[in-house]
Coordinates of C-alpha atoms in Angstrom, one line a residue:
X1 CA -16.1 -6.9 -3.4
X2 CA -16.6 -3.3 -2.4
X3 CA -18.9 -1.0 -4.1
X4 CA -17.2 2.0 -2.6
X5 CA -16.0 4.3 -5.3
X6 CA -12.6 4.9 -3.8
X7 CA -11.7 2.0 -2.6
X8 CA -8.1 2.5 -2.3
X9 CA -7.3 -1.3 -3.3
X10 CA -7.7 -3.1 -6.6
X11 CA -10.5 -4.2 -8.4
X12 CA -11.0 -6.5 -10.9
X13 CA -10.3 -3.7 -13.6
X14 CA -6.6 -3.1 -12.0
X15 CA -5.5 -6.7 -12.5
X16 CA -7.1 -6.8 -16.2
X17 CA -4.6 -3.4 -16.6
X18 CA -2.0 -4.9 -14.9
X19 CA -1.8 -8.2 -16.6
X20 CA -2.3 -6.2 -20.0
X21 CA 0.4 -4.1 -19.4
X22 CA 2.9 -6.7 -18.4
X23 CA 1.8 -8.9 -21.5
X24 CA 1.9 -6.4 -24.1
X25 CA 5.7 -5.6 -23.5
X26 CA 6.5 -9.4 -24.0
X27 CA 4.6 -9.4 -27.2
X28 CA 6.7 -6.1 -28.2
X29 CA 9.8 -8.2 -27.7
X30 CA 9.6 -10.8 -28.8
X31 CA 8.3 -8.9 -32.1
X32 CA 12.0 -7.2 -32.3
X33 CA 14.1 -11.0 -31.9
X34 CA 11.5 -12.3 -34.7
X35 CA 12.8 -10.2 -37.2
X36 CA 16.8 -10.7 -36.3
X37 CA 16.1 -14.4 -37.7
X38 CA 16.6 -16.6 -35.3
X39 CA 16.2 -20.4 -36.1
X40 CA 13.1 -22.2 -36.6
X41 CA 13.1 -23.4 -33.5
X42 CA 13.3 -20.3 -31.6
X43 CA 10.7 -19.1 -34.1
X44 CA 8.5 -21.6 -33.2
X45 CA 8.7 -20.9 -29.1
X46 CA 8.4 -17.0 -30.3
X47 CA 4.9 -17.6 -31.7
X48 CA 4.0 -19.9 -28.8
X49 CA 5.3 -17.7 -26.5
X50 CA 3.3 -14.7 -28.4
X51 CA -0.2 -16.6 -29.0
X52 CA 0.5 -16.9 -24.8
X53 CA 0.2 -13.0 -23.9
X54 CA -1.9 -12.6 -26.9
X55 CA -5.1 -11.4 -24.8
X56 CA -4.0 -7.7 -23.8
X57 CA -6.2 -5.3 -25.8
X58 CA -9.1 -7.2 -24.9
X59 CA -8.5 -7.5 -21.2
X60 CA -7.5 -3.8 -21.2
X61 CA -10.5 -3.0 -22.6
X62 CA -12.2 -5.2 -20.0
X63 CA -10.8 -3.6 -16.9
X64 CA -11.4 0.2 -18.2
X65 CA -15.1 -0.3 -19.1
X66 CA -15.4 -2.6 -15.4
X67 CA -13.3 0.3 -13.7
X68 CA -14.9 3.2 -15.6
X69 CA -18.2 1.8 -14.1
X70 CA -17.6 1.0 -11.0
X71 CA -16.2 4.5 -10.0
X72 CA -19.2 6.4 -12.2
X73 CA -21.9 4.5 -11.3
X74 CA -24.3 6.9 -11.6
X75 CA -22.9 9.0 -14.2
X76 CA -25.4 10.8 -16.7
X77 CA -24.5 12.5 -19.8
X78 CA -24.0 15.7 -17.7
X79 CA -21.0 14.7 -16.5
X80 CA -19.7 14.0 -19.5
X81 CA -17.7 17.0 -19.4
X82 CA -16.0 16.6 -16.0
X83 CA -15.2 12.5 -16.9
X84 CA -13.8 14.1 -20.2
X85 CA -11.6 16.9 -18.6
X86 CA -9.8 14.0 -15.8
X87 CA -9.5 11.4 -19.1
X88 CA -7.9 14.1 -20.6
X89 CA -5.3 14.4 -18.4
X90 CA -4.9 11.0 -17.5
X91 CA -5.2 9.6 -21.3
X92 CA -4.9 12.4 -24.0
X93 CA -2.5 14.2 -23.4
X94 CA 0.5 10.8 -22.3
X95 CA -0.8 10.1 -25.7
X96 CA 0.3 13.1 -27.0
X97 CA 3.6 13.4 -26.2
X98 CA 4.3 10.2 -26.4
X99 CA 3.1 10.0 -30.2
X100 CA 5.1 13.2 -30.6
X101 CA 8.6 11.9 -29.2
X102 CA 7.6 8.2 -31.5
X103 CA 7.3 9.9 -35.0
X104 CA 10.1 13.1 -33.9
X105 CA 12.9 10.8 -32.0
X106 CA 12.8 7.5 -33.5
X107 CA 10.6 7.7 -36.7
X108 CA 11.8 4.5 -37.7
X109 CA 9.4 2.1 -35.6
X110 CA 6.7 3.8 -37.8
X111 CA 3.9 1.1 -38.9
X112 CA 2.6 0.7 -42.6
X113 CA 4.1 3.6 -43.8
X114 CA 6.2 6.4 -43.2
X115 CA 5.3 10.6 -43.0
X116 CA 6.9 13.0 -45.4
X117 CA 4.7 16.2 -44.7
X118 CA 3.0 17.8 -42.4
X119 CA -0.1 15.9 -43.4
X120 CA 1.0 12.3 -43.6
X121 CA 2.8 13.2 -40.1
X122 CA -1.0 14.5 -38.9
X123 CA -2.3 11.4 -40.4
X124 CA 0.7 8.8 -38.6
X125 CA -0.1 11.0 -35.5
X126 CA -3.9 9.7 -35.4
X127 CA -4.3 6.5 -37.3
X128 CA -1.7 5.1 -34.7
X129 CA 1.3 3.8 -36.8
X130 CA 3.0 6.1 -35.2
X131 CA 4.7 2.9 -33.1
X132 CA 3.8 -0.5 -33.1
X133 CA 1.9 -0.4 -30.4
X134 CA 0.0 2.9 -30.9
X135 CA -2.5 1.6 -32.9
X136 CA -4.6 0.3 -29.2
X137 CA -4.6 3.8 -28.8
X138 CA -6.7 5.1 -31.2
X139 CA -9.0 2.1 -30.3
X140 CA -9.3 2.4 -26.9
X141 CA -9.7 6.2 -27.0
X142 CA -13.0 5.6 -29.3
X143 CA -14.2 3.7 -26.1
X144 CA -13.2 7.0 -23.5
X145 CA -15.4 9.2 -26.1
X146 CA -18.4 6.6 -26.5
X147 CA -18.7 6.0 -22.4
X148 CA -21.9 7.8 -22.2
X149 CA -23.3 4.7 -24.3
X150 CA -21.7 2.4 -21.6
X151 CA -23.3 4.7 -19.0
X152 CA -26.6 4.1 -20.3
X153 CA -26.1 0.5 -21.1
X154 CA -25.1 -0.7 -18.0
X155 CA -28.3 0.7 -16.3
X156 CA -30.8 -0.2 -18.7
X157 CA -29.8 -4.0 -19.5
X158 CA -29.4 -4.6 -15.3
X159 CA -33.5 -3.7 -15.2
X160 CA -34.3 -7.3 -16.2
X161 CA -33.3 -10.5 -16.9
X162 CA -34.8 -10.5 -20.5
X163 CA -32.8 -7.3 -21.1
X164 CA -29.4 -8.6 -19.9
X165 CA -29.8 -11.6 -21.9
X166 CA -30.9 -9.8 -24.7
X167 CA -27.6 -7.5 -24.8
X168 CA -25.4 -10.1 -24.0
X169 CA -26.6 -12.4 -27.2
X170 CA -26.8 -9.3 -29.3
X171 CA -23.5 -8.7 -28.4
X172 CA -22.4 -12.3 -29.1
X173 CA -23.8 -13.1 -31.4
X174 CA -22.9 -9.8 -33.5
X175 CA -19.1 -10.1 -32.7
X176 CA -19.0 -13.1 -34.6
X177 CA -20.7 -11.9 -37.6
X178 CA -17.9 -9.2 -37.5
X179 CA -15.3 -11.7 -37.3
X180 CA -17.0 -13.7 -40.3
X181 CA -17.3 -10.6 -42.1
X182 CA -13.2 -9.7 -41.1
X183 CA -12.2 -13.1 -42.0
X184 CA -13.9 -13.5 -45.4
X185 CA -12.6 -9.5 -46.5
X186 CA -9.6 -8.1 -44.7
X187 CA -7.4 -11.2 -42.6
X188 CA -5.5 -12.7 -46.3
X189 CA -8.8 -11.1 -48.0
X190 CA -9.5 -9.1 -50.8
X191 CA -9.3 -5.2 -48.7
X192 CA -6.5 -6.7 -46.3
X193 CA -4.3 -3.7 -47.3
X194 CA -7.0 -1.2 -48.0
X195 CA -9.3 -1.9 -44.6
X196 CA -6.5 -3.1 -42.2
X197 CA -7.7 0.3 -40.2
X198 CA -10.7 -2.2 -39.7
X199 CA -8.3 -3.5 -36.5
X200 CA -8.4 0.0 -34.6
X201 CA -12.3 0.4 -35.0
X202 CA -13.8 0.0 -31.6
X203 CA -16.3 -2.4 -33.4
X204 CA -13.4 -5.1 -33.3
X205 CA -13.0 -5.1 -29.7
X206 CA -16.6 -4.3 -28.6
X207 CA -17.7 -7.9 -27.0
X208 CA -14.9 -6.8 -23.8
X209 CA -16.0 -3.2 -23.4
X210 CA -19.7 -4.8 -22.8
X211 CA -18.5 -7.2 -20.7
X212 CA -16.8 -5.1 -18.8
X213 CA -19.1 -2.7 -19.0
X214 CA -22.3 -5.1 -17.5
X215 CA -19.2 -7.0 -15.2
X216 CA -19.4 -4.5 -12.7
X217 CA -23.2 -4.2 -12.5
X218 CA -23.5 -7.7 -11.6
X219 CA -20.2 -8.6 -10.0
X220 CA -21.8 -10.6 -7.2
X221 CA -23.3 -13.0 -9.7
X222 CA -20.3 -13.0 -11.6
X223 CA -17.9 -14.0 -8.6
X224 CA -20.3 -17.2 -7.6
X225 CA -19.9 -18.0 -11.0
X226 CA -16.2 -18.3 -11.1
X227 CA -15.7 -19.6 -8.2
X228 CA -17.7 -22.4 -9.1
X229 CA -16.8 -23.1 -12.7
X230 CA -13.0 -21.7 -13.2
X231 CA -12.2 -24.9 -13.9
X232 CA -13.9 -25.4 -17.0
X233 CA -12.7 -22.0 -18.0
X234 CA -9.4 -23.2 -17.3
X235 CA -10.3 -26.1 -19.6
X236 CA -11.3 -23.8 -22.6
X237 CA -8.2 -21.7 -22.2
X238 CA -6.1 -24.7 -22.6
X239 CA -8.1 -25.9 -25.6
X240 CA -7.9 -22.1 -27.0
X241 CA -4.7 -21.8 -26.6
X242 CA -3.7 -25.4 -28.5
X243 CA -6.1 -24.1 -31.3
X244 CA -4.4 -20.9 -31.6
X245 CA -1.2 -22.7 -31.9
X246 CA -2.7 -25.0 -34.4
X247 CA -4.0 -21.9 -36.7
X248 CA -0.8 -19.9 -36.3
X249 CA 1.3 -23.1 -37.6
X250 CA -0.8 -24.0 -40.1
X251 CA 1.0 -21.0 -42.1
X252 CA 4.3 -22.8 -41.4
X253 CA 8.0 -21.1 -41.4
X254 CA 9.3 -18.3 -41.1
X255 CA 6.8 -17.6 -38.5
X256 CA 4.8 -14.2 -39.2
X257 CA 3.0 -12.8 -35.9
X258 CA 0.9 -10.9 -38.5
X259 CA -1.2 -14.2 -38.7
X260 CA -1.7 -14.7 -34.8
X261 CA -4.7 -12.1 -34.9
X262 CA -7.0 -11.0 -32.0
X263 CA -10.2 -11.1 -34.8
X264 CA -10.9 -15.0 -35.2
X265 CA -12.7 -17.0 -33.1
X266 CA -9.9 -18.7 -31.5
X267 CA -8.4 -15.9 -30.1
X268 CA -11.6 -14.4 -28.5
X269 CA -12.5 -17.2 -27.0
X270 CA -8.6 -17.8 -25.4
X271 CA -8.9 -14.3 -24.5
X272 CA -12.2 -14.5 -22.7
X273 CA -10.8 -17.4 -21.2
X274 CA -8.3 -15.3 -19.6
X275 CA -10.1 -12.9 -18.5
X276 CA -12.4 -15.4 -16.5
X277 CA -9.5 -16.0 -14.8
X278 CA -7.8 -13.4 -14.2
X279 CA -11.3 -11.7 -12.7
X280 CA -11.3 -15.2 -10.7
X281 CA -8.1 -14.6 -9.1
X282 CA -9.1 -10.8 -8.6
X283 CA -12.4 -11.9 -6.7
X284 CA -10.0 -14.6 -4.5
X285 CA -7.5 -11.6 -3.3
X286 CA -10.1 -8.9 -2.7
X287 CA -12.3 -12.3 -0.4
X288 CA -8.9 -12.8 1.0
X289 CA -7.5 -9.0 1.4
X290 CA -4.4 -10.1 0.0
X291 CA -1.6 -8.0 0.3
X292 CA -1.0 -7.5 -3.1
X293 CA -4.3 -5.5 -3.6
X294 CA -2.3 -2.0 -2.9
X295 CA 0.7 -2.9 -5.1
X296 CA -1.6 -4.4 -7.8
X297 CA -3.7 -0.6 -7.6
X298 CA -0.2 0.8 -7.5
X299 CA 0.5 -0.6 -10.2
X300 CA -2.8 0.2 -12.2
X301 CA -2.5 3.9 -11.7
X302 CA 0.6 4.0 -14.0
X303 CA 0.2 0.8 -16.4
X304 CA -1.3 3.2 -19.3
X305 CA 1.6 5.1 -19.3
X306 CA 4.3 2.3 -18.9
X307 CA 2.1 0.9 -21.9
X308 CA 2.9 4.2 -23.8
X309 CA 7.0 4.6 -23.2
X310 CA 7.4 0.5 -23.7
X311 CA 8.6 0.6 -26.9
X312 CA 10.9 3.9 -26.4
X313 CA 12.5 1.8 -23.6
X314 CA 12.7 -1.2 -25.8
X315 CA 14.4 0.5 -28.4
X316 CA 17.1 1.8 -26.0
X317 CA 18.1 -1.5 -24.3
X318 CA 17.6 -3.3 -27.6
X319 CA 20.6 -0.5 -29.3
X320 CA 22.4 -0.8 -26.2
X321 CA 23.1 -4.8 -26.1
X322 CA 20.0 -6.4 -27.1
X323 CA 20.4 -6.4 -31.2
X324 CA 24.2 -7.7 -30.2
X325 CA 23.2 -10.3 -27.9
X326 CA 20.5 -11.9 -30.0
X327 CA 22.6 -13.0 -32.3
X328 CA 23.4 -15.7 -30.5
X329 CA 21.6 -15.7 -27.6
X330 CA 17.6 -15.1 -28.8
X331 CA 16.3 -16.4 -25.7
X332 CA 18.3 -14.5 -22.9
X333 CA 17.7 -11.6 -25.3
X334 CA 13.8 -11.9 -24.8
X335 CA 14.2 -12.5 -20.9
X336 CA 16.4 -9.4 -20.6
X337 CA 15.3 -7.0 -22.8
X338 CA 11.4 -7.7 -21.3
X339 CA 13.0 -7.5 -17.6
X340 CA 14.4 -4.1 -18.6
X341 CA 11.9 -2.5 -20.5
X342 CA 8.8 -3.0 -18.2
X343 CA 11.0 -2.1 -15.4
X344 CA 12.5 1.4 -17.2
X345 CA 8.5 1.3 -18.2
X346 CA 6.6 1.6 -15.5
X347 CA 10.1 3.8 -13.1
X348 CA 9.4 6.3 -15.9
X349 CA 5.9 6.7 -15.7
X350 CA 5.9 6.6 -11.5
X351 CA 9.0 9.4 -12.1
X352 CA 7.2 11.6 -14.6
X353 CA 3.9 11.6 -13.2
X354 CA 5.2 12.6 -9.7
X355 CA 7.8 15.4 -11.4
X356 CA 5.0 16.8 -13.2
X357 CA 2.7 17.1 -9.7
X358 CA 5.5 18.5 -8.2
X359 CA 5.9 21.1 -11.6
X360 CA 1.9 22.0 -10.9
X361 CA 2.6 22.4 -7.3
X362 CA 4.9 24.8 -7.4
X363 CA 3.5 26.7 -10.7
X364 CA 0.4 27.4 -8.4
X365 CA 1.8 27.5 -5.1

């Protein structure tokens, strides 16, 4: 693994984006045949199939915070304001727009609730039900703002032994007091519609951004370890993955994708699992210089913004054909329809990112 800043290949952050990217699309598809009603069957492979790519927040999370650090290293709070002006570019302002044409274009894949003035529209806007899949957003951009924690961290637990086991049981141990306490008061508890914002707070997803965060710091250690013991974390995915299963059937038909949550220990461990993994088969390519390191890095420059127009794209195949064909074809619908999207996905990002260079070229040429 190189420590060189710009390495112009991918690291282990790249593939956690990548994989996210290309998960999170499946999960928004097969969200849209669920509610056409197909039979119990196919509602039962739909939840399988679900609980499968259900790991994406957390490895996104994962590769930003093992990305982040690798290419600030050294970062101090005085270049806070520099990381914040590029993030801003590359993060804020996709958001933006993309929230804007969600709630202006097609208000109806609105989460929760629905905006009828200008301050319920401000409120949709931020709170991310502006789209199903908005709501990682306002997550994820708590971690962007808080980096200069993760800065600090991942040079003052490295110092020692005592202090990286220290952070890392802290950090274990407290995640699962906040999945206790999410268990027992929001998931089918008393505040589950009044604390469901509970799912957005950074809190809920902070075990992979310090993970990520101390990954990079001690790579080398963590390669030797999966190379020696992937196969027990292959183990504990299968087991995680049965378990998840188990959980999400336990609430029987029609299947509700509501219940297949990322907050319960099931799913954090499954999703840890894969992101053993995944980092594994990072660690092998980079060892090997496999050829797919430049289209993986490629790929990982624009999977934030294929992330963001997913469900716009969705939403145009599914009008176009996909509704019609899933009534009677729910399967070929999902294969399609996912094909089609993360393909229109990522073309549109790759067109509108180099359309707008071009734009900026010739504004200050």
């Amino acid at each position: 693994m190189t420590t060189k800043t710009n390495s112009p290949v991918a690291d282990v952050g790249d593939y956690m984006k990548v994989f996210a990217c290309t998960a999170v699309m499946m999960q928004t598809v097969l969200s849209l045949v669920l509610k056409t009603g197909p039979d119990a069957g196919v509602q039962t492979g739909i939840g399988v199939v679900y609980n499968l790519v259900k790991y994406t927040a957390p490895a996104f999370i994962f590769g930003i915070l093992f990305s982040t650090i690798r290419t600030n290293e050294d970062a101090q709070l005085s270049n806070y304001g520099s990381y914040m002006t590029k993030q801003f570019s590359a993060l804020f302002v996709p958001t933006f727009w993309w929230t804007l044409i969600y709630l202006l274009v097609i208000p109806n894949v609105q989460q929760v609730t629905k905006f009828h003035n200008v301050g319920s529209f401000l409120w949709q806007f931020v709170n991310g039900n502006a789209a199903p899949h908005l709501w990682y957003n306002t997550m994820m951009l708590q971690f962007i703002i808080l980096m200069p924690f993760f800065w600090w961290l991942s040079r003052w637990a490295v110092k020692s032994s005592k202090r990286l086991y220290s952070v890392l049981f802290v950090t274990v141990v407290g995640y699962f007091c906040w999945l206790l306490f999410y268990d027992h008061f929001v998931f089918h508890g008393p505040q589950m519609q009044n604390w469901y914002l509970l799912d957005r707070l950074f809190i809920s997803f902070i075990i992979y951004g310090i993970f990520g965060d101390l990954a990079w710091k001690k790579h080398k250690q963590l390669e030797k370890l999966l190379r020696r013991f992937w196969w027990i974390i292959a183990i504990i995915l299968v087991a995680t993955f049965v378990w998840t299963n188990s959980e999400l059937s336990a609430f029987g038909h029609p299947v509700n994708l509501a219940n297949a949550i990322y907050y319960k220990p099931s799913m954090t461990l499954y999703a840890l699992a894969i992101i053993g993994l995944v980092a594994a088969l990072a660690f092998l390519n980079i060892r090997q210089h496999a050829r797919v390191l430049n289209p993986m890095h490629f790929l990982a420059i624009y999977a934030y913004r294929a992330y963001l127009s997913n469900v716009f794209w969705l939403q145009v195949v599914w009008h176009l054909f996909g509704e019609q064909l899933s009534n009677g074809h729910p399967v070929w619908t999902i294969i399609t329809c996912y094909l089609l999207t993360w393909i229109l996905a990522f073309a549109s990002a790759y067109l509108l990112h180099i359309g707008w260079f071009a734009i900026k070229h010739k504004i200050s040429a």
